[in-house]
PDB file of C-alpha atoms and ligand atoms in Angstrom:
ATOM      1  CA  GLY K 363      18.789  29.636  50.183  1.00 89.00           C
ATOM      2  CA  ASP K 364      20.019  29.658  46.516  1.00 93.00           C
ATOM      3  CA  TYR K 365      23.362  30.849  47.859  1.00 96.00           C
ATOM      4  CA  GLU K 366      24.317  28.376  50.767  1.00 96.00           C
ATOM      5  CA  GLU K 367      25.929  26.212  47.996  1.00 96.00           C
ATOM      6  CA  ILE K 368      28.216  28.570  46.096  1.00 98.00           C
ATOM      7  CA  LEU K 369      29.251  30.346  49.758  1.00 98.00           C
ATOM      8  CA  LYS K 370      30.826  27.277  50.889  1.00 98.00           C
ATOM      9  CA  TYR K 371      33.420  27.141  48.408  1.00 98.00           C
ATOM     10  CA  TYR K 372      33.449  31.002  46.991  1.00 98.00           C
ATOM     11  CA  GLU K 373      33.739  34.401  48.428  1.00 98.00           C
ATOM     12  CA  LEU K 374      31.627  36.584  46.262  1.00 98.00           C
ATOM     13  CA  HIS K 375      32.686  39.987  45.621  1.00 98.00           C
ATOM     14  CA  GLU K 376      31.406  42.761  43.046  1.00 98.00           C
ATOM     15  CA  THR K 377      29.269  42.176  40.181  1.00 97.00           C
ATOM     16  CA  ILE K 378      31.684  42.403  36.519  1.00 95.00           C
ATOM     17  CA  GLY K 379      28.967  42.105  34.601  1.00 92.00           C
ATOM     18  CA  THR K 380      24.931  41.474  33.554  1.00 89.00           C
ATOM     19  CA  GLY K 381      23.679  40.513  30.187  1.00 78.00           C
ATOM     20  CA  GLY K 382      20.326  40.271  30.583  1.00 74.00           C
ATOM     21  CA  PHE K 383      19.354  37.358  31.956  1.00 82.00           C
ATOM     22  CA  ALA K 384      22.726  36.613  33.258  1.00 89.00           C
ATOM     23  CA  LYS K 385      24.477  38.464  35.962  1.00 94.00           C
ATOM     24  CA  VAL K 386      28.880  37.914  36.645  1.00 95.00           C
ATOM     25  CA  LYS K 387      30.432  38.307  39.890  1.00 98.00           C
ATOM     26  CA  LEU K 388      34.063  38.381  40.936  1.00 98.00           C
ATOM     27  CA  ALA K 389      34.721  35.693  43.588  1.00 98.00           C
ATOM     28  CA  ARG K 390      37.192  34.110  45.089  1.00 98.00           C
ATOM     29  CA  HIS K 391      37.762  30.457  45.484  1.00 98.00           C
ATOM     30  CA  LEU K 392      38.537  29.534  48.982  1.00 98.00           C
ATOM     31  CA  LEU K 393      40.489  26.424  48.987  1.00 98.00           C
ATOM     32  CA  THR K 394      43.075  28.126  46.963  1.00 98.00           C
ATOM     33  CA  ALA K 395      42.272  32.026  47.138  1.00 98.00           C
ATOM     34  CA  GLU K 396      42.080  32.208  43.195  1.00 98.00           C
ATOM     35  CA  LYS K 397      39.975  34.539  41.598  1.00 98.00           C
ATOM     36  CA  VAL K 398      36.980  33.288  39.251  1.00 98.00           C
ATOM     37  CA  ALA K 399      33.909  34.819  37.673  1.00 98.00           C
ATOM     38  CA  ILE K 400      30.494  33.487  38.656  1.00 98.00           C
ATOM     39  CA  LYS K 401      27.802  34.100  35.994  1.00 96.00           C
ATOM     40  CA  ILE K 402      24.610  33.297  38.016  1.00 96.00           C
ATOM     41  CA  MET K 403      21.467  33.106  36.043  1.00 95.00           C
ATOM     42  CA  ASP K 404      17.721  32.989  37.247  1.00 93.00           C
ATOM     43  CA  LYS K 405      16.042  29.994  36.249  1.00 94.00           C
ATOM     44  CA  ALA K 406      12.507  31.546  36.000  1.00 93.00           C
ATOM     45  CA  ALA K 407      13.792  34.862  34.242  1.00 90.00           C
ATOM     46  CA  LEU K 408      15.620  32.304  31.787  1.00 90.00           C
ATOM     47  CA  GLY K 409      11.887  30.571  31.133  1.00 90.00           C
ATOM     48  CA  ASP K 410      11.913  28.655  27.846  1.00 90.00           C
ATOM     49  CA  ASP K 411      15.818  29.707  27.279  1.00 87.00           C
ATOM     50  CA  LEU K 412      17.049  27.596  29.956  1.00 91.00           C
ATOM     51  CA  PRO K 413      17.647  24.444  27.587  1.00 90.00           C
ATOM     52  CA  ARG K 414      19.851  27.098  25.616  1.00 86.00           C
ATOM     53  CA  VAL K 415      21.612  27.198  29.134  1.00 90.00           C
ATOM     54  CA  LYS K 416      22.133  23.510  29.660  1.00 90.00           C
ATOM     55  CA  ILE K 417      23.150  23.202  26.075  1.00 87.00           C
ATOM     56  CA  GLU K 418      25.662  25.655  26.858  1.00 87.00           C
ATOM     57  CA  ILE K 419      26.978  23.695  29.554  1.00 92.00           C
ATOM     58  CA  ASP K 420      27.351  20.861  27.718  1.00 91.00           C
ATOM     59  CA  ALA K 421      29.468  22.602  25.080  1.00 88.00           C
ATOM     60  CA  MET K 422      31.216  24.146  28.049  1.00 91.00           C
ATOM     61  CA  LYS K 423      32.157  20.564  29.098  1.00 92.00           C
ATOM     62  CA  ASN K 424      33.101  19.565  25.601  1.00 90.00           C
ATOM     63  CA  LEU K 425      35.264  22.389  24.947  1.00 93.00           C
ATOM     64  CA  SER K 426      38.977  22.699  26.433  1.00 95.00           C
ATOM     65  CA  HIS K 427      40.784  25.005  24.809  1.00 97.00           C
ATOM     66  CA  GLN K 428      43.845  27.751  25.416  1.00 98.00           C
ATOM     67  CA  HIS K 429      41.873  30.097  24.038  1.00 98.00           C
ATOM     68  CA  ILE K 430      38.430  29.603  25.477  1.00 97.00           C
ATOM     69  CA  CYS K 431      37.512  30.776  28.741  1.00 96.00           C
ATOM     70  CA  ARG K 432      37.339  27.457  31.400  1.00 96.00           C
ATOM     71  CA  LEU K 433      34.160  26.529  33.189  1.00 96.00           C
ATOM     72  CA  TYR K 434      35.553  24.795  36.295  1.00 97.00           C
ATOM     73  CA  GLN K 435      32.315  23.944  38.427  1.00 98.00           C
ATOM     74  CA  VAL K 436      28.568  24.349  37.882  1.00 98.00           C
ATOM     75  CA  ILE K 437      26.014  24.348  41.058  1.00 98.00           C
ATOM     76  CA  GLU K 438      22.158  24.394  40.190  1.00 97.00           C
ATOM     77  CA  THR K 439      19.964  24.911  43.080  1.00 96.00           C
ATOM     78  CA  SER K 440      15.939  25.310  42.783  1.00 95.00           C
ATOM     79  CA  LYS K 441      15.875  29.131  41.050  1.00 95.00           C
ATOM     80  CA  LYS K 442      19.303  29.622  40.217  1.00 96.00           C
ATOM     81  CA  ILE K 443      22.039  28.198  37.862  1.00 96.00           C
ATOM     82  CA  PHE K 444      25.965  29.230  39.121  1.00 98.00           C
ATOM     83  CA  MET K 445      28.633  28.790  36.720  1.00 97.00           C
ATOM     84  CA  VAL K 446      32.438  28.951  38.031  1.00 98.00           C
ATOM     85  CA  LEU K 447      34.344  30.105  35.258  1.00 97.00           C
ATOM     86  CA  GLU K 448      38.325  31.335  34.597  1.00 97.00           C
ATOM     87  CA  TYR K 449      38.577  35.000  35.652  1.00 98.00           C
ATOM     88  CA  CYS K 450      40.098  37.136  33.299  1.00 98.00           C
ATOM     89  CA  PRO K 451      41.898  40.063  34.902  1.00 98.00           C
ATOM     90  CA  GLY K 452      42.551  41.850  31.877  1.00 98.00           C
ATOM     91  CA  GLY K 453      38.775  42.753  31.227  1.00 97.00           C
ATOM     92  CA  GLU K 454      37.583  42.918  27.579  1.00 97.00           C
ATOM     93  CA  LEU K 455      39.092  43.426  24.280  1.00 98.00           C
ATOM     94  CA  PHE K 456      36.830  46.115  23.817  1.00 97.00           C
ATOM     95  CA  ASP K 457      38.066  48.380  26.804  1.00 98.00           C
ATOM     96  CA  TYR K 458      41.905  47.317  25.517  1.00 98.00           C
ATOM     97  CA  ILE K 459      41.039  48.485  21.905  1.00 98.00           C
ATOM     98  CA  ILE K 460      39.356  52.159  23.084  1.00 97.00           C
ATOM     99  CA  SER K 461      42.278  52.521  25.622  1.00 98.00           C
ATOM    100  CA  LYS K 462      44.750  52.247  22.941  1.00 97.00           C
ATOM    101  CA  ASP K 463      42.829  53.813  20.194  1.00 97.00           C
ATOM    102  CA  ARG K 464      43.834  51.007  17.992  1.00 97.00           C
ATOM    103  CA  LEU K 465      46.381  48.199  17.955  1.00 98.00           C
ATOM    104  CA  SER K 466      49.401  47.795  16.085  1.00 98.00           C
ATOM    105  CA  GLU K 467      49.605  45.053  13.145  1.00 98.00           C
ATOM    106  CA  GLU K 468      51.865  43.111  15.475  1.00 98.00           C
ATOM    107  CA  GLU K 469      49.850  43.047  18.436  1.00 98.00           C
ATOM    108  CA  ALA K 470      46.383  42.408  16.279  1.00 98.00           C
ATOM    109  CA  ARG K 471      48.269  39.960  14.336  1.00 98.00           C
ATOM    110  CA  VAL K 472      49.272  38.091  17.642  1.00 98.00           C
ATOM    111  CA  PHE K 473      45.460  38.550  18.958  1.00 98.00           C
ATOM    112  CA  PHE K 474      43.475  37.895  16.027  1.00 98.00           C
ATOM    113  CA  ARG K 475      45.683  34.392  15.680  1.00 98.00           C
ATOM    114  CA  GLN K 476      44.167  33.171  18.999  1.00 98.00           C
ATOM    115  CA  ILE K 477      40.588  34.162  18.053  1.00 98.00           C
ATOM    116  CA  VAL K 478      41.008  32.169  14.809  1.00 98.00           C
ATOM    117  CA  SER K 479      42.699  29.373  16.489  1.00 98.00           C
ATOM    118  CA  ALA K 480      39.578  28.781  18.989  1.00 97.00           C
ATOM    119  CA  ILE K 481      36.992  29.778  16.349  1.00 96.00           C
ATOM    120  CA  ALA K 482      38.886  26.863  14.231  1.00 97.00           C
ATOM    121  CA  TYR K 483      38.869  24.625  17.521  1.00 96.00           C
ATOM    122  CA  VAL K 484      34.567  25.808  18.160  1.00 94.00           C
ATOM    123  CA  HIS K 485      34.050  24.794  14.898  1.00 94.00           C
ATOM    124  CA  GLY K 486      36.021  21.306  14.412  1.00 95.00           C
ATOM    125  CA  LYS K 487      33.887  20.657  17.600  1.00 92.00           C
ATOM    126  CA  GLY K 488      30.817  21.221  15.675  1.00 91.00           C
ATOM    127  CA  TYR K 489      29.721  24.419  17.539  1.00 89.00           C
ATOM    128  CA  ALA K 490      29.069  28.025  16.107  1.00 89.00           C
ATOM    129  CA  HIS K 491      29.449  31.310  18.571  1.00 89.00           C
ATOM    130  CA  ARG K 492      27.269  33.216  16.578  1.00 87.00           C
ATOM    131  CA  ASP K 493      28.210  36.792  18.620  1.00 90.00           C
ATOM    132  CA  LEU K 494      31.769  37.342  18.013  1.00 94.00           C
ATOM    133  CA  LYS K 495      32.406  40.428  19.198  1.00 95.00           C
ATOM    134  CA  PRO K 496      35.881  42.498  21.255  1.00 96.00           C
ATOM    135  CA  GLU K 497      32.948  42.334  24.248  1.00 93.00           C
ATOM    136  CA  ASN K 498      33.127  38.358  24.072  1.00 94.00           C
ATOM    137  CA  LEU K 499      36.816  38.250  24.301  1.00 98.00           C
ATOM    138  CA  LEU K 500      38.671  38.301  27.416  1.00 98.00           C
ATOM    139  CA  ILE K 501      42.050  39.356  28.359  1.00 98.00           C
ATOM    140  CA  ASP K 502      44.136  36.682  30.823  1.00 98.00           C
ATOM    141  CA  LYS K 503      46.947  37.575  33.209  1.00 96.00           C
ATOM    142  CA  GLU K 504      49.122  36.515  30.712  1.00 98.00           C
ATOM    143  CA  HIS K 505      47.686  39.019  28.060  1.00 98.00           C
ATOM    144  CA  ASN K 506      46.379  36.194  25.853  1.00 98.00           C
ATOM    145  CA  LEU K 507      42.571  36.315  24.525  1.00 98.00           C
ATOM    146  CA  LYS K 508      40.064  33.941  26.015  1.00 98.00           C
ATOM    147  CA  LEU K 509      36.810  33.868  24.295  1.00 97.00           C
ATOM    148  CA  ILE K 510      33.501  33.501  25.584  1.00 95.00           C
ATOM    149  CA  ASP K 511      29.987  33.438  25.006  1.00 86.00           C
ATOM    150  CA  PHE K 512      28.098  35.817  27.255  1.00 72.00           C
ATOM    151  CA  GLY K 513      24.934  35.890  25.133  1.00 66.00           C
ATOM    152  CA  LEU K 514      22.273  35.108  27.431  1.00 52.00           C
ATOM    153  CA  CYS K 515      20.929  38.717  26.752  1.00 45.00           C
ATOM    154  CA  ALA K 516      17.185  39.383  27.231  1.00 41.00           C
ATOM    155  CA  LYS K 517      14.583  38.755  24.574  1.00 39.00           C
ATOM    156  CA  PRO K 518      13.971  41.933  22.689  1.00 37.00           C
ATOM    157  CA  LYS K 519      11.378  43.963  24.260  1.00 41.00           C
ATOM    158  CA  GLY K 520       9.969  45.008  21.177  1.00 40.00           C
ATOM    159  CA  GLY K 521       8.714  41.387  20.255  1.00 39.00           C
ATOM    160  CA  LEU K 522      10.758  42.013  16.867  1.00 40.00           C
ATOM    161  CA  ASP K 523      11.889  38.423  15.688  1.00 41.00           C
ATOM    162  CA  TYR K 524      14.990  37.766  16.956  1.00 42.00           C
ATOM    163  CA  HIS K 525      17.087  37.825  13.387  1.00 44.00           C
ATOM    164  CA  LEU K 526      16.136  41.127  12.890  1.00 41.00           C
ATOM    165  CA  ASN K 527      17.170  42.411  15.910  1.00 42.00           C
ATOM    166  CA  THR K 528      19.980  40.700  16.448  1.00 46.00           C
ATOM    167  CA  CYS K 529      19.048  41.240  19.789  1.00 47.00           C
ATOM    168  CA  CYS K 530      22.487  40.457  21.785  1.00 45.00           C
ATOM    169  CA  GLY K 531      24.134  43.979  21.508  1.00 46.00           C
ATOM    170  CA  SER K 532      25.131  45.724  18.256  1.00 69.00           C
ATOM    171  CA  PRO K 533      24.730  43.865  14.714  1.00 89.00           C
ATOM    172  CA  ALA K 534      27.728  45.748  13.283  1.00 96.00           C
ATOM    173  CA  TYR K 535      29.523  42.122  13.563  1.00 95.00           C
ATOM    174  CA  ALA K 536      26.705  40.067  11.788  1.00 93.00           C
ATOM    175  CA  ALA K 537      26.915  38.720   8.788  1.00 93.00           C
ATOM    176  CA  PRO K 538      24.803  39.880   5.872  1.00 92.00           C
ATOM    177  CA  GLU K 539      22.291  36.698   5.878  1.00 90.00           C
ATOM    178  CA  LEU K 540      22.179  36.968   9.324  1.00 88.00           C
ATOM    179  CA  ILE K 541      20.597  40.408   9.421  1.00 88.00           C
ATOM    180  CA  GLN K 542      18.308  39.376   6.582  1.00 87.00           C
ATOM    181  CA  GLY K 543      16.922  36.535   8.762  1.00 86.00           C
ATOM    182  CA  LYS K 544      17.989  34.250   6.171  1.00 85.00           C
ATOM    183  CA  ALA K 545      18.637  30.341   7.432  1.00 86.00           C
ATOM    184  CA  TYR K 546      22.663  30.665   7.736  1.00 87.00           C
ATOM    185  CA  ILE K 547      25.305  28.385   8.445  1.00 91.00           C
ATOM    186  CA  GLY K 548      26.610  29.416  11.694  1.00 89.00           C
ATOM    187  CA  SER K 549      30.233  28.855  11.044  1.00 92.00           C
ATOM    188  CA  GLU K 550      30.082  30.961   8.018  1.00 94.00           C
ATOM    189  CA  ALA K 551      28.658  33.964   9.912  1.00 91.00           C
ATOM    190  CA  ASP K 552      31.242  33.427  12.279  1.00 94.00           C
ATOM    191  CA  ILE K 553      34.076  33.896   9.707  1.00 97.00           C
ATOM    192  CA  TRP K 554      32.318  37.551   8.918  1.00 96.00           C
ATOM    193  CA  SER K 555      32.232  38.257  12.279  1.00 96.00           C
ATOM    194  CA  MET K 556      35.934  37.686  12.573  1.00 97.00           C
ATOM    195  CA  GLY K 557      36.988  39.747   9.519  1.00 98.00           C
ATOM    196  CA  VAL K 558      34.901  42.641  11.416  1.00 98.00           C
ATOM    197  CA  LEU K 559      37.186  42.195  13.865  1.00 98.00           C
ATOM    198  CA  LEU K 560      40.137  42.139  12.634  1.00 98.00           C
ATOM    199  CA  TYR K 561      39.095  46.020  11.059  1.00 98.00           C
ATOM    200  CA  ALA K 562      38.294  47.201  14.664  1.00 98.00           C
ATOM    201  CA  LEU K 563      41.575  45.552  15.949  1.00 98.00           C
ATOM    202  CA  LEU K 564      43.693  47.931  13.544  1.00 98.00           C
ATOM    203  CA  CYS K 565      41.200  50.751  13.224  1.00 97.00           C
ATOM    204  CA  GLY K 566      39.710  51.132  16.504  1.00 97.00           C
ATOM    205  CA  PHE K 567      36.435  51.671  14.876  1.00 96.00           C
ATOM    206  CA  LEU K 568      34.011  49.511  13.109  1.00 96.00           C
ATOM    207  CA  PRO K 569      33.403  48.972   9.265  1.00 95.00           C
ATOM    208  CA  PHE K 570      29.657  49.079   9.255  1.00 95.00           C
ATOM    209  CA  ASP K 571      28.531  51.104  12.259  1.00 94.00           C
ATOM    210  CA  ASP K 572      25.194  53.493  12.604  1.00 92.00           C
ATOM    211  CA  ALA K 573      23.539  54.920  15.660  1.00 92.00           C
ATOM    212  CA  ASN K 574      20.505  53.780  14.046  1.00 92.00           C
ATOM    213  CA  VAL K 575      20.152  49.978  13.676  1.00 91.00           C
ATOM    214  CA  MET K 576      18.624  49.673  10.067  1.00 92.00           C
ATOM    215  CA  VAL K 577      21.432  51.863   8.440  1.00 90.00           C
ATOM    216  CA  THR K 578      23.486  49.918  10.308  1.00 93.00           C
ATOM    217  CA  TYR K 579      22.099  46.802   8.162  1.00 92.00           C
ATOM    218  CA  LYS K 580      22.300  49.095   5.218  1.00 89.00           C
ATOM    219  CA  LYS K 581      25.672  49.744   5.315  1.00 89.00           C
ATOM    220  CA  ILE K 582      26.743  45.500   5.674  1.00 93.00           C
ATOM    221  CA  MET K 583      24.856  44.999   2.864  1.00 90.00           C
ATOM    222  CA  LEU K 584      26.340  47.199   0.718  1.00 86.00           C
ATOM    223  CA  GLY K 585      29.761  46.621   2.298  1.00 82.00           C
ATOM    224  CA  HIS K 586      31.662  45.882  -0.921  1.00 83.00           C
ATOM    225  CA  ILE K 587      29.895  48.624  -2.978  1.00 89.00           C
ATOM    226  CA  ASP K 588      32.292  51.151  -3.976  1.00 91.00           C
ATOM    227  CA  GLU K 589      31.069  54.913  -3.382  1.00 90.00           C
ATOM    228  CA  ASP K 590      33.245  56.703  -6.028  1.00 93.00           C
ATOM    229  CA  CYS K 591      31.972  54.265  -8.802  1.00 95.00           C
ATOM    230  CA  VAL K 592      28.564  54.921  -7.552  1.00 96.00           C
ATOM    231  CA  THR K 593      29.122  58.991  -8.102  1.00 95.00           C
ATOM    232  CA  GLU K 594      30.501  58.325 -11.565  1.00 95.00           C
ATOM    233  CA  LEU K 595      27.595  56.134 -12.620  1.00 96.00           C
ATOM    234  CA  SER K 596      25.136  58.683 -11.193  1.00 96.00           C
ATOM    235  CA  VAL K 597      26.721  61.575 -12.324  1.00 95.00           C
ATOM    236  CA  PHE K 598      26.848  60.382 -16.109  1.00 95.00           C
ATOM    237  CA  HIS K 599      23.589  58.516 -16.545  1.00 95.00           C
ATOM    238  CA  LYS K 600      22.106  61.872 -14.073  1.00 96.00           C
ATOM    239  CA  GLN K 601      20.233  59.420 -12.005  1.00 96.00           C
ATOM    240  CA  SER K 602      20.307  59.583  -7.968  1.00 96.00           C
ATOM    241  CA  ARG K 603      22.724  57.740  -6.265  1.00 94.00           C
ATOM    242  CA  GLU K 604      19.489  55.305  -4.998  1.00 92.00           C
ATOM    243  CA  SER K 605      18.775  53.991  -8.266  1.00 95.00           C
ATOM    244  CA  ILE K 606      22.453  53.537  -9.534  1.00 95.00           C
ATOM    245  CA  LEU K 607      22.536  51.464  -5.991  1.00 92.00           C
ATOM    246  CA  GLU K 608      20.028  49.473  -6.773  1.00 90.00           C
ATOM    247  CA  LEU K 609      20.505  48.438 -10.091  1.00 93.00           C
ATOM    248  CA  ILE K 610      24.360  47.528  -9.209  1.00 93.00           C
ATOM    249  CA  SER K 611      22.878  45.804  -6.377  1.00 88.00           C
ATOM    250  CA  GLU K 612      20.823  43.367  -8.787  1.00 88.00           C
ATOM    251  CA  TRP K 613      24.116  41.860 -10.074  1.00 89.00           C
ATOM    252  CA  LYS K 614      22.157  41.399 -13.275  1.00 94.00           C
ATOM    253  CA  TYR K 615      25.833  41.269 -15.561  1.00 95.00           C
ATOM    254  CA  ASP K 616      24.352  43.761 -17.807  1.00 96.00           C
ATOM    255  CA  HIS K 617      26.253  46.771 -18.953  1.00 96.00           C
ATOM    256  CA  MET K 618      25.701  48.687 -15.990  1.00 95.00           C
ATOM    257  CA  SER K 619      27.395  45.667 -13.961  1.00 95.00           C
ATOM    258  CA  ALA K 620      30.054  45.750 -16.751  1.00 97.00           C
ATOM    259  CA  THR K 621      30.824  49.458 -16.305  1.00 97.00           C
ATOM    260  CA  TYR K 622      30.705  48.949 -12.197  1.00 96.00           C
ATOM    261  CA  PHE K 623      33.086  46.165 -12.414  1.00 96.00           C
ATOM    262  CA  LEU K 624      35.334  47.989 -14.963  1.00 96.00           C
ATOM    263  CA  LEU K 625      35.408  51.505 -13.323  1.00 96.00           C
ATOM    264  CA  GLN K 626      36.302  49.733 -10.275  1.00 95.00           C
ATOM    265  CA  SER K 627      39.349  47.873 -11.762  1.00 96.00           C
ATOM    266  CA  LYS K 628      40.372  51.449 -13.008  1.00 95.00           C
ATOM    267  CA  LYS K 629      40.245  52.724  -9.416  1.00 94.00           C
ATOM    268  CA  ALA K 630      41.939  49.908  -8.160  1.00 93.00           C
ATOM    269  CA  ARG K 631      44.778  50.363 -10.778  1.00 94.00           C
ATOM    270  CA  GLY K 632      45.081  54.045  -9.327  1.00 93.00           C
ATOM    271  CA  LYS K 633      43.682  55.520 -12.378  1.00 92.00           C
ATOM    272  CA  HIS K 634      41.386  58.266 -12.294  1.00 89.00           C
ATOM    273  CA  VAL K 635      37.560  57.202 -11.639  1.00 90.00           C
ATOM    274  CA  CYS K 636      35.749  58.634 -14.768  1.00 90.00           C
ATOM    275  CA  LEU K 637      33.622  57.877 -17.703  1.00 92.00           C
ATOM    276  CA  ARG K 638      34.352  59.330 -21.303  1.00 86.00           C
ATOM    277  CA  VAL K 639      32.778  62.412 -20.429  1.00 73.00           C
ATOM    278  CA  PRO K 640      35.486  65.444 -20.011  1.00 58.00           C
ATOM    279  CA  CYS K 641      36.726  64.865 -17.253  1.00 58.00           C
TER     280      CYS K 641
HETATM  281  C1  6PV C2124      34.108  44.654  32.469  1.00 75.94           C
HETATM  282  O1  6PV C2124      34.475  43.249  32.321  1.00 75.94           O
HETATM  283  C2  6PV C2124      35.646  43.010  32.989  1.00 75.94           C
HETATM  284  C3  6PV C2124      36.432  43.711  33.803  1.00 75.94           C
HETATM  285  C4  6PV C2124      37.924  43.406  34.618  1.00 75.94           C
HETATM  286  C5  6PV C2124      37.654  41.666  34.248  1.00 75.94           C
HETATM  287  C6  6PV C2124      36.625  40.976  33.862  1.00 75.94           C
HETATM  288  N1  6PV C2124      36.810  39.576  33.934  1.00 75.94           N
HETATM  289  C7  6PV C2124      36.230  38.645  33.716  1.00 75.94           C
HETATM  290  N2  6PV C2124      36.836  37.218  33.785  1.00 75.94           N
HETATM  291  C8  6PV C2124      35.842  36.731  33.351  1.00 75.94           C
HETATM  292  C9  6PV C2124      34.335  36.582  32.833  1.00 75.94           C
HETATM  293  C10 6PV C2124      33.430  35.641  32.137  1.00 75.94           C
HETATM  294  C11 6PV C2124      34.022  34.552  31.578  1.00 75.94           C
HETATM  295  C12 6PV C2124      33.420  33.526  31.226  1.00 75.94           C
HETATM  296  C13 6PV C2124      31.628  33.805  30.967  1.00 75.94           C
HETATM  297  C14 6PV C2124      30.814  32.683  30.218  1.00 75.94           C
HETATM  298  O2  6PV C2124      29.752  32.977  30.131  1.00 75.94           O
HETATM  299  N3  6PV C2124      31.286  31.760  30.174  1.00 75.94           N
HETATM  300  C15 6PV C2124      30.619  30.749  28.919  1.00 75.94           C
HETATM  301  C16 6PV C2124      31.159  30.553  27.630  1.00 75.94           C
HETATM  302  O3  6PV C2124      32.309  30.839  27.768  1.00 75.94           O
HETATM  303  N4  6PV C2124      30.640  29.793  26.947  1.00 75.94           N
HETATM  304  C17 6PV C2124      31.275  29.658  25.827  1.00 75.94           C
HETATM  305  C18 6PV C2124      32.492  29.979  25.256  1.00 75.94           C
HETATM  306  C19 6PV C2124      32.978  29.351  23.754  1.00 75.94           C
HETATM  307  C20 6PV C2124      32.073  28.868  22.753  1.00 75.94           C
HETATM  308  C21 6PV C2124      30.581  28.421  23.271  1.00 75.94           C
HETATM  309  C22 6PV C2124      30.051  28.604  24.737  1.00 75.94           C
HETATM  310  C23 6PV C2124      30.839  34.990  31.160  1.00 75.94           C
HETATM  311  C24 6PV C2124      31.870  35.744  31.927  1.00 75.94           C
HETATM  312  C25 6PV C2124      33.838  37.941  33.114  1.00 75.94           C
HETATM  313  O4  6PV C2124      32.613  38.608  32.556  1.00 75.94           O
HETATM  314  C26 6PV C2124      32.347  39.413  32.532  1.00 75.94           C
HETATM  315  C27 6PV C2124      31.426  40.250  31.276  1.00 75.94           C
HETATM  316  C28 6PV C2124      31.199  41.544  31.513  1.00 75.94           C
HETATM  317  C29 6PV C2124      30.217  41.614  30.018  1.00 75.94           C
HETATM  318  N5  6PV C2124      31.228  41.453  28.722  1.00 75.94           N
HETATM  319  C30 6PV C2124      31.236  40.102  28.662  1.00 75.94           C
HETATM  320  C31 6PV C2124      32.459  39.694  30.145  1.00 75.94           C
HETATM  321  N6  6PV C2124      34.864  39.067  33.116  1.00 75.94           N
HETATM  322  C32 6PV C2124      35.926  41.577  33.198  1.00 75.94           C
END
């Protein structure tokens, strides 16, 4: 069977994660008694994604960094691919943030430096991660972070275009150009995701999030628009917030743009956000 060879070297235990085409089992290396994580992929289920797995395995062989999960062994049988990987006893950063509500600035700084270090290394090697989120950052036995790329999630059932669906879990970390389905620079999208990650570390919740995916997209696209300034402009011009938002988002550098920018700088200086009508 397919498990014959892996069972020569490892004792398989419970499943610690599933992600569409891949499942991850906790295992123990027989010779050293060390715990490992074994990612098991079914070649048939992978279908035309199989080449992506080969690319990932080659990438893993090329990535050796203190904050990236180590690949130890690859076993390929007729039906399966097994990746023997470093096991992180601390679990996901996601669960850790939830358990602590939010992290202190000290702890967030240490973790964020490790994430930046891992991503700088990955970019330096010419790769982009493209699915940065706390579920893909694990905590090792020294309480340091290890980056993983669990991203082999199932292709969207709805047949939606990949970009629109950003099928891998929540789009909350996706950069505006990525959710617009534009051609994007992977490394630049990663930088955006790191910004969202830093926010999540420090606040314990996400900057752009909603139960409705399309509302999340809207929030990401509006990210930098200041709500108070929009309110003031909509009252002043006696127009709906939506129409003011449209006008501002066109960035025409007309009088509307100027008024918006000047309101924003008034607010930034702690002054009351109002226009020359009785406040
Ligand atoms: C509940 O979770 C718990 C609870 C308690 C302990 C653990 N420990 C624990 N350790 C290790 C793993 C693991 C390591 C590597 C890979 C991998 O896919 N490497 C490939 C890889 O990293 N490519 C790559 C990296 C960088 C750049 C490019 C490519 C996959 C899994 C794990 O998984 C569980 C999943 C569950 C779903 N979310 C994601 C993690 N879990 C996990």
